[in-house]
Amino acid sequence: MNSSEPPSVLVVDDEPQIQRLLKLTLESNGFRALLAAGGQEALVLATQHRPSVILLDLGLPDLTGREVLRRLREWSSVPVVILTAQDSETEKVAALDEGADDYVTKPFNTGELLARLRVALRHASRDPEPPVFQSGGLVVDLSARRVTVQGREILLTATEYSLLRFLVRHSGKVLTHRMILREIWGPASETQSHYLRVYVARLRTKLGGNDAGSEWIRTEPGVGYRLLEASRAKE
């Protein structure tokens, strides 16, 4: 976003009255409003416009708000403030655990909501994650869940893709076996390193054979794995 432009807020809510109220409130307080009535539309707008912050309702007509949040967090660290009538503690904790930055219930106080948005923007990273990762011939489009090598699409299982996505989001950093196992298979699997060896081997093979796959996924002996950044892929 250009520093001279006002911060943009993507409002995801299927109630026209709420959309109108929020658009008027945001634009009269120095924000630029984008509107989406459903989850799929919200994901498209988030990819196209890279909003500064997202106001997300949990009850949407197509995808649930939590599903939208999970998909966003696969490729973006954009601040997300949940704005919903669902005020149960379970829903609140679940949304926060899945990556929401804050939670406001309806009916809401306008002043409080604007304050929450300002806090979310202050906590936001200055450099948003790019939705497309490229390292040599490897291209991972995180928003489309598409992986190609030298222009050829690679079909991955859900676990293989989750593993690659985690490596991509931390490219250039060494990830320990325990960190990866906890992220992909859960805390109960932190000592099951054979899972990881099998899936790394499969992933390398699908990326073009074990040798070619090793061009991107480096083994750190006794520690874990590292996905090379684009600038280092040819070292």
PDB file of C-alpha atoms in Angstrom:
ATOM      1  CA  MET A   1       0.000   0.000   0.000  1.00  0.00           C
ATOM      2  CA  ASN A   2       1.251   3.494  -0.851  1.00  0.00           C
ATOM      3  CA  SER A   3       1.951   5.434   2.360  1.00  0.00           C
ATOM      4  CA  SER A   4      -0.164   8.315   1.053  1.00  0.00           C
ATOM      5  CA  GLU A   5      -3.233   6.092   0.692  1.00  0.00           C
ATOM      6  CA  PRO A   6      -5.655   5.537   3.566  1.00  0.00           C
ATOM      7  CA  PRO A   7      -5.581   2.057   5.155  1.00  0.00           C
ATOM      8  CA  SER A   8      -8.087  -0.278   3.533  1.00  0.00           C
ATOM      9  CA  VAL A   9     -10.540  -2.440   5.464  1.00  0.00           C
ATOM     10  CA  LEU A  10     -12.152  -5.483   3.847  1.00  0.00           C
ATOM     11  CA  VAL A  11     -15.599  -5.884   5.427  1.00  0.00           C
ATOM     12  CA  VAL A  12     -16.884  -9.468   5.118  1.00  0.00           C
ATOM     13  CA  ASP A  13     -20.543  -9.570   6.129  1.00  0.00           C
ATOM     14  CA  ASP A  14     -23.702 -10.738   4.350  1.00  0.00           C
ATOM     15  CA  GLU A  15     -26.029  -8.200   6.021  1.00  0.00           C
ATOM     16  CA  PRO A  16     -26.509  -5.159   3.726  1.00  0.00           C
ATOM     17  CA  GLN A  17     -27.382  -2.910   6.669  1.00  0.00           C
ATOM     18  CA  ILE A  18     -24.130  -3.786   8.456  1.00  0.00           C
ATOM     19  CA  GLN A  19     -22.169  -3.263   5.256  1.00  0.00           C
ATOM     20  CA  ARG A  20     -23.671   0.203   4.766  1.00  0.00           C
ATOM     21  CA  LEU A  21     -23.086   1.180   8.407  1.00  0.00           C
ATOM     22  CA  LEU A  22     -19.477   0.012   8.393  1.00  0.00           C
ATOM     23  CA  LYS A  23     -18.691   1.604   5.027  1.00  0.00           C
ATOM     24  CA  LEU A  24     -20.019   4.975   6.236  1.00  0.00           C
ATOM     25  CA  THR A  25     -18.231   4.673   9.589  1.00  0.00           C
ATOM     26  CA  LEU A  26     -14.904   3.620   8.108  1.00  0.00           C
ATOM     27  CA  GLU A  27     -14.817   6.180   5.300  1.00  0.00           C
ATOM     28  CA  SER A  28     -15.730   9.020   7.669  1.00  0.00           C
ATOM     29  CA  ASN A  29     -12.817   8.018   9.910  1.00  0.00           C
ATOM     30  CA  GLY A  30     -10.016   7.898   7.385  1.00  0.00           C
ATOM     31  CA  PHE A  31     -10.306   4.325   6.106  1.00  0.00           C
ATOM     32  CA  ARG A  32     -11.068   2.936   2.654  1.00  0.00           C
ATOM     33  CA  ALA A  33     -13.772   0.229   2.674  1.00  0.00           C
ATOM     34  CA  LEU A  34     -13.985  -2.899   0.505  1.00  0.00           C
ATOM     35  CA  LEU A  35     -17.138  -5.017   0.789  1.00  0.00           C
ATOM     36  CA  ALA A  36     -17.686  -8.774   0.449  1.00  0.00           C
ATOM     37  CA  ALA A  37     -20.928 -10.623   1.171  1.00  0.00           C
ATOM     38  CA  GLY A  38     -19.420 -14.129   1.276  1.00  0.00           C
ATOM     39  CA  GLY A  39     -16.289 -16.079   2.027  1.00  0.00           C
ATOM     40  CA  GLN A  40     -15.248 -16.894  -1.531  1.00  0.00           C
ATOM     41  CA  GLU A  41     -15.623 -13.261  -2.594  1.00  0.00           C
ATOM     42  CA  ALA A  42     -13.612 -12.197   0.446  1.00  0.00           C
ATOM     43  CA  LEU A  43     -10.713 -14.505  -0.448  1.00  0.00           C
ATOM     44  CA  VAL A  44     -10.640 -13.150  -4.004  1.00  0.00           C
ATOM     45  CA  LEU A  45     -10.684  -9.526  -2.826  1.00  0.00           C
ATOM     46  CA  ALA A  46      -8.009 -10.231  -0.214  1.00  0.00           C
ATOM     47  CA  THR A  47      -5.738 -11.636  -2.929  1.00  0.00           C
ATOM     48  CA  GLN A  48      -6.425  -8.839  -5.419  1.00  0.00           C
ATOM     49  CA  HIS A  49      -6.389  -5.797  -3.120  1.00  0.00           C
ATOM     50  CA  ARG A  50      -4.205  -6.841  -0.148  1.00  0.00           C
ATOM     51  CA  PRO A  51      -6.280  -4.928   2.451  1.00  0.00           C
ATOM     52  CA  SER A  52      -4.641  -3.430   5.528  1.00  0.00           C
ATOM     53  CA  VAL A  53      -7.062  -5.220   7.860  1.00  0.00           C
ATOM     54  CA  ILE A  54     -10.113  -7.500   7.542  1.00  0.00           C
ATOM     55  CA  LEU A  55     -13.384  -7.325   9.498  1.00  0.00           C
ATOM     56  CA  LEU A  56     -14.790 -10.853   9.305  1.00  0.00           C
ATOM     57  CA  ASP A  57     -18.205 -12.177  10.286  1.00  0.00           C
ATOM     58  CA  LEU A  58     -18.315 -15.844  11.314  1.00  0.00           C
ATOM     59  CA  GLY A  59     -21.772 -16.553   9.880  1.00  0.00           C
ATOM     60  CA  LEU A  60     -21.474 -16.359   6.086  1.00  0.00           C
ATOM     61  CA  PRO A  61     -23.695 -17.929   3.403  1.00  0.00           C
ATOM     62  CA  ASP A  62     -21.006 -20.044   1.687  1.00  0.00           C
ATOM     63  CA  LEU A  63     -17.878 -20.622   3.791  1.00  0.00           C
ATOM     64  CA  THR A  64     -17.770 -20.230   7.543  1.00  0.00           C
ATOM     65  CA  GLY A  65     -15.758 -17.319   8.839  1.00  0.00           C
ATOM     66  CA  ARG A  66     -13.323 -19.739  10.468  1.00  0.00           C
ATOM     67  CA  GLU A  67     -12.746 -21.482   7.126  1.00  0.00           C
ATOM     68  CA  VAL A  68     -12.042 -18.102   5.512  1.00  0.00           C
ATOM     69  CA  LEU A  69      -9.607 -17.382   8.330  1.00  0.00           C
ATOM     70  CA  ARG A  70      -7.842 -20.734   7.931  1.00  0.00           C
ATOM     71  CA  ARG A  71      -7.413 -20.180   4.185  1.00  0.00           C
ATOM     72  CA  LEU A  72      -6.143 -16.646   4.698  1.00  0.00           C
ATOM     73  CA  ARG A  73      -3.571 -17.805   7.217  1.00  0.00           C
ATOM     74  CA  GLU A  74      -2.117 -20.221   4.661  1.00  0.00           C
ATOM     75  CA  TRP A  75      -0.588 -17.268   2.805  1.00  0.00           C
ATOM     76  CA  SER A  76      -1.272 -13.992   4.581  1.00  0.00           C
ATOM     77  CA  SER A  77      -0.569 -12.337   7.937  1.00  0.00           C
ATOM     78  CA  VAL A  78      -3.127  -9.550   7.353  1.00  0.00           C
ATOM     79  CA  PRO A  79      -4.761  -8.538  10.675  1.00  0.00           C
ATOM     80  CA  VAL A  80      -8.224 -10.064  11.054  1.00  0.00           C
ATOM     81  CA  VAL A  81     -10.789  -8.737  13.527  1.00  0.00           C
ATOM     82  CA  ILE A  82     -13.803 -11.012  13.976  1.00  0.00           C
ATOM     83  CA  LEU A  83     -17.076  -9.056  14.059  1.00  0.00           C
ATOM     84  CA  THR A  84     -19.998 -11.351  14.764  1.00  0.00           C
ATOM     85  CA  ALA A  85     -23.136 -12.006  16.812  1.00  0.00           C
ATOM     86  CA  GLN A  86     -21.711 -15.381  17.905  1.00  0.00           C
ATOM     87  CA  ASP A  87     -20.428 -14.576  21.381  1.00  0.00           C
ATOM     88  CA  SER A  88     -19.762 -18.025  22.862  1.00  0.00           C
ATOM     89  CA  GLU A  89     -16.398 -18.507  24.573  1.00  0.00           C
ATOM     90  CA  THR A  90     -15.756 -21.616  22.457  1.00  0.00           C
ATOM     91  CA  GLU A  91     -16.138 -19.740  19.168  1.00  0.00           C
ATOM     92  CA  LYS A  92     -14.035 -16.845  20.420  1.00  0.00           C
ATOM     93  CA  VAL A  93     -11.150 -19.074  21.534  1.00  0.00           C
ATOM     94  CA  ALA A  94     -11.335 -21.158  18.341  1.00  0.00           C
ATOM     95  CA  ALA A  95     -11.173 -18.076  16.109  1.00  0.00           C
ATOM     96  CA  LEU A  96      -8.251 -16.620  18.044  1.00  0.00           C
ATOM     97  CA  ASP A  97      -6.418 -19.959  17.998  1.00  0.00           C
ATOM     98  CA  GLU A  98      -6.860 -20.111  14.224  1.00  0.00           C
ATOM     99  CA  GLY A  99      -5.220 -16.734  13.677  1.00  0.00           C
ATOM    100  CA  ALA A 100      -7.701 -13.946  14.405  1.00  0.00           C
ATOM    101  CA  ASP A 101      -6.134 -10.841  15.956  1.00  0.00           C
ATOM    102  CA  ASP A 102      -9.192  -9.649  17.871  1.00  0.00           C
ATOM    103  CA  TYR A 103     -12.879 -10.355  18.425  1.00  0.00           C
ATOM    104  CA  VAL A 104     -15.793  -7.890  18.647  1.00  0.00           C
ATOM    105  CA  THR A 105     -19.409  -8.960  19.139  1.00  0.00           C
ATOM    106  CA  LYS A 106     -22.554  -7.404  17.656  1.00  0.00           C
ATOM    107  CA  PRO A 107     -24.120  -5.051  18.535  1.00  0.00           C
ATOM    108  CA  PHE A 108     -20.889  -3.106  18.694  1.00  0.00           C
ATOM    109  CA  ASN A 109     -19.762   0.296  19.851  1.00  0.00           C
ATOM    110  CA  THR A 110     -18.344   2.269  16.902  1.00  0.00           C
ATOM    111  CA  GLY A 111     -15.613   3.932  18.945  1.00  0.00           C
ATOM    112  CA  GLU A 112     -14.433   0.612  20.367  1.00  0.00           C
ATOM    113  CA  LEU A 113     -14.412  -1.036  16.945  1.00  0.00           C
ATOM    114  CA  LEU A 114     -12.305   1.766  15.444  1.00  0.00           C
ATOM    115  CA  ALA A 115      -9.900   1.507  18.380  1.00  0.00           C
ATOM    116  CA  ARG A 116      -9.575  -2.255  17.848  1.00  0.00           C
ATOM    117  CA  LEU A 117      -8.834  -1.665  14.159  1.00  0.00           C
ATOM    118  CA  ARG A 118      -6.119   0.858  14.988  1.00  0.00           C
ATOM    119  CA  VAL A 119      -4.515  -1.579  17.435  1.00  0.00           C
ATOM    120  CA  ALA A 120      -4.600  -4.377  14.836  1.00  0.00           C
ATOM    121  CA  LEU A 121      -2.931  -2.098  12.290  1.00  0.00           C
ATOM    122  CA  ARG A 122      -0.194  -1.148  14.775  1.00  0.00           C
ATOM    123  CA  HIS A 123       0.552  -4.811  15.370  1.00  0.00           C
ATOM    124  CA  ALA A 124       0.619  -5.663  11.663  1.00  0.00           C
ATOM    125  CA  SER A 125       3.824  -6.554   9.900  1.00  0.00           C
ATOM    126  CA  ARG A 126       5.197  -3.809   7.676  1.00  0.00           C
ATOM    127  CA  ASP A 127       6.052  -6.343   4.974  1.00  0.00           C
ATOM    128  CA  PRO A 128       3.098  -8.596   4.133  1.00  0.00           C
ATOM    129  CA  GLU A 129       3.874 -12.101   2.946  1.00  0.00           C
ATOM    130  CA  PRO A 130       3.739 -12.493  -0.846  1.00  0.00           C
ATOM    131  CA  PRO A 131       1.088 -15.014  -1.950  1.00  0.00           C
ATOM    132  CA  VAL A 132       3.459 -16.535  -4.533  1.00  0.00           C
ATOM    133  CA  PHE A 133       6.814 -18.045  -3.560  1.00  0.00           C
ATOM    134  CA  GLN A 134       9.397 -18.686  -6.283  1.00  0.00           C
ATOM    135  CA  SER A 135      12.777 -20.358  -5.977  1.00  0.00           C
ATOM    136  CA  GLY A 136      14.355 -21.174  -9.318  1.00  0.00           C
ATOM    137  CA  GLY A 137      11.875 -23.376 -11.167  1.00  0.00           C
ATOM    138  CA  LEU A 138       9.760 -24.009  -8.077  1.00  0.00           C
ATOM    139  CA  VAL A 139       6.634 -21.833  -7.793  1.00  0.00           C
ATOM    140  CA  VAL A 140       4.177 -22.181  -4.903  1.00  0.00           C
ATOM    141  CA  ASP A 141       1.003 -20.103  -5.236  1.00  0.00           C
ATOM    142  CA  LEU A 142      -0.268 -20.130  -1.656  1.00  0.00           C
ATOM    143  CA  SER A 143      -3.574 -18.408  -2.388  1.00  0.00           C
ATOM    144  CA  ALA A 144      -4.439 -20.865  -5.200  1.00  0.00           C
ATOM    145  CA  ARG A 145      -2.829 -23.913  -3.522  1.00  0.00           C
ATOM    146  CA  ARG A 146      -0.930 -24.597  -6.735  1.00  0.00           C
ATOM    147  CA  VAL A 147       2.613 -25.942  -7.025  1.00  0.00           C
ATOM    148  CA  THR A 148       4.605 -26.019 -10.259  1.00  0.00           C
ATOM    149  CA  VAL A 149       8.164 -27.047 -11.150  1.00  0.00           C
ATOM    150  CA  GLN A 150       9.553 -25.700 -14.428  1.00  0.00           C
ATOM    151  CA  GLY A 151       5.965 -24.856 -15.421  1.00  0.00           C
ATOM    152  CA  ARG A 152       4.641 -28.380 -14.724  1.00  0.00           C
ATOM    153  CA  GLU A 153       1.934 -28.659 -12.078  1.00  0.00           C
ATOM    154  CA  ILE A 154       2.763 -30.976  -9.182  1.00  0.00           C
ATOM    155  CA  LEU A 155      -0.089 -32.806  -7.444  1.00  0.00           C
ATOM    156  CA  LEU A 156       0.440 -33.139  -3.702  1.00  0.00           C
ATOM    157  CA  THR A 157      -1.551 -34.837  -0.972  1.00  0.00           C
ATOM    158  CA  ALA A 158      -2.979 -32.650   1.786  1.00  0.00           C
ATOM    159  CA  THR A 159      -0.134 -33.580   4.149  1.00  0.00           C
ATOM    160  CA  GLU A 160       2.566 -33.063   1.511  1.00  0.00           C
ATOM    161  CA  TYR A 161       1.144 -29.637   0.696  1.00  0.00           C
ATOM    162  CA  SER A 162       0.907 -28.683   4.381  1.00  0.00           C
ATOM    163  CA  LEU A 163       4.553 -29.623   4.819  1.00  0.00           C
ATOM    164  CA  LEU A 164       5.662 -27.626   1.778  1.00  0.00           C
ATOM    165  CA  ARG A 165       3.547 -24.633   2.803  1.00  0.00           C
ATOM    166  CA  PHE A 166       5.115 -24.610   6.274  1.00  0.00           C
ATOM    167  CA  LEU A 167       8.607 -24.714   4.750  1.00  0.00           C
ATOM    168  CA  VAL A 168       7.703 -21.934   2.300  1.00  0.00           C
ATOM    169  CA  ARG A 169       6.344 -19.666   5.031  1.00  0.00           C
ATOM    170  CA  HIS A 170       9.664 -20.008   6.852  1.00  0.00           C
ATOM    171  CA  SER A 171      11.961 -20.194   3.826  1.00  0.00           C
ATOM    172  CA  GLY A 172      15.617 -19.657   4.577  1.00  0.00           C
ATOM    173  CA  LYS A 173      15.178 -20.675   8.237  1.00  0.00           C
ATOM    174  CA  VAL A 174      16.127 -23.982   9.798  1.00  0.00           C
ATOM    175  CA  LEU A 175      13.024 -25.759  11.110  1.00  0.00           C
ATOM    176  CA  THR A 176      13.645 -28.461  13.684  1.00  0.00           C
ATOM    177  CA  HIS A 177      12.062 -31.894  13.428  1.00  0.00           C
ATOM    178  CA  ARG A 178       9.985 -31.140  16.519  1.00  0.00           C
ATOM    179  CA  MET A 179       8.708 -27.835  15.137  1.00  0.00           C
ATOM    180  CA  ILE A 180       7.594 -29.417  11.872  1.00  0.00           C
ATOM    181  CA  LEU A 181       6.041 -32.483  13.499  1.00  0.00           C
ATOM    182  CA  ARG A 182       4.093 -30.313  15.945  1.00  0.00           C
ATOM    183  CA  GLU A 183       2.822 -28.069  13.137  1.00  0.00           C
ATOM    184  CA  ILE A 184       1.826 -30.826  10.685  1.00  0.00           C
ATOM    185  CA  TRP A 185       0.860 -33.788  12.889  1.00  0.00           C
ATOM    186  CA  GLY A 186       0.174 -32.190  16.261  1.00  0.00           C
ATOM    187  CA  PRO A 187       1.910 -32.117  19.687  1.00  0.00           C
ATOM    188  CA  ALA A 188       1.413 -35.857  20.271  1.00  0.00           C
ATOM    189  CA  SER A 189       3.648 -36.619  17.262  1.00  0.00           C
ATOM    190  CA  GLU A 190       6.704 -34.536  18.222  1.00  0.00           C
ATOM    191  CA  THR A 191       8.896 -37.629  18.659  1.00  0.00           C
ATOM    192  CA  GLN A 192       7.684 -39.494  15.550  1.00  0.00           C
ATOM    193  CA  SER A 193      10.477 -38.344  13.253  1.00  0.00           C
ATOM    194  CA  HIS A 194       9.946 -41.275  10.855  1.00  0.00           C
ATOM    195  CA  TYR A 195       6.724 -39.540   9.687  1.00  0.00           C
ATOM    196  CA  LEU A 196       8.765 -36.559   8.666  1.00  0.00           C
ATOM    197  CA  ARG A 197      11.512 -38.508   6.874  1.00  0.00           C
ATOM    198  CA  VAL A 198       8.930 -40.369   4.792  1.00  0.00           C
ATOM    199  CA  TYR A 199       7.047 -37.236   3.760  1.00  0.00           C
ATOM    200  CA  VAL A 200      10.163 -35.195   3.011  1.00  0.00           C
ATOM    201  CA  ALA A 201      11.362 -38.021   0.742  1.00  0.00           C
ATOM    202  CA  ARG A 202       7.973 -38.113  -1.012  1.00  0.00           C
ATOM    203  CA  LEU A 203       7.937 -34.361  -1.414  1.00  0.00           C
ATOM    204  CA  ARG A 204      11.457 -34.285  -2.862  1.00  0.00           C
ATOM    205  CA  THR A 205      10.539 -37.027  -5.329  1.00  0.00           C
ATOM    206  CA  LYS A 206       7.454 -35.153  -6.514  1.00  0.00           C
ATOM    207  CA  LEU A 207       9.480 -31.972  -6.941  1.00  0.00           C
ATOM    208  CA  GLY A 208      11.598 -33.759  -9.521  1.00  0.00           C
ATOM    209  CA  GLY A 209      13.432 -36.679  -7.963  1.00  0.00           C
ATOM    210  CA  ASN A 210      15.316 -36.789  -4.698  1.00  0.00           C
ATOM    211  CA  ASP A 211      18.358 -34.939  -6.037  1.00  0.00           C
ATOM    212  CA  ALA A 212      16.278 -32.198  -7.672  1.00  0.00           C
ATOM    213  CA  GLY A 213      14.069 -31.915  -4.601  1.00  0.00           C
ATOM    214  CA  SER A 214      17.151 -31.457  -2.465  1.00  0.00           C
ATOM    215  CA  GLU A 215      17.928 -28.327  -4.471  1.00  0.00           C
ATOM    216  CA  TRP A 216      15.151 -26.655  -2.462  1.00  0.00           C
ATOM    217  CA  ILE A 217      14.754 -28.750   0.684  1.00  0.00           C
ATOM    218  CA  ARG A 218      18.074 -29.003   2.470  1.00  0.00           C
ATOM    219  CA  THR A 219      18.686 -31.431   5.336  1.00  0.00           C
ATOM    220  CA  GLU A 220      20.295 -29.934   8.420  1.00  0.00           C
ATOM    221  CA  PRO A 221      21.881 -33.102   9.912  1.00  0.00           C
ATOM    222  CA  GLY A 222      20.552 -33.925  13.348  1.00  0.00           C
ATOM    223  CA  VAL A 223      18.438 -30.768  13.419  1.00  0.00           C
ATOM    224  CA  GLY A 224      15.777 -30.548  10.716  1.00  0.00           C
ATOM    225  CA  TYR A 225      15.192 -29.061   7.274  1.00  0.00           C
ATOM    226  CA  ARG A 226      15.464 -25.750   5.492  1.00  0.00           C
ATOM    227  CA  LEU A 227      13.790 -24.535   2.297  1.00  0.00           C
ATOM    228  CA  LEU A 228      16.190 -22.310   0.430  1.00  0.00           C
ATOM    229  CA  GLU A 229      15.176 -18.790  -0.447  1.00  0.00           C
ATOM    230  CA  ALA A 230      15.000 -17.814  -4.104  1.00  0.00           C
ATOM    231  CA  SER A 231      18.298 -15.941  -4.020  1.00  0.00           C
ATOM    232  CA  ARG A 232      20.091 -18.957  -2.552  1.00  0.00           C
ATOM    233  CA  ALA A 233      18.535 -21.768  -4.560  1.00  0.00           C
ATOM    234  CA  LYS A 234      21.453 -22.043  -6.946  1.00  0.00           C
ATOM    235  CA  GLU A 235      24.190 -22.146  -4.330  1.00  0.00           C
TER     236      GLU A 235
END
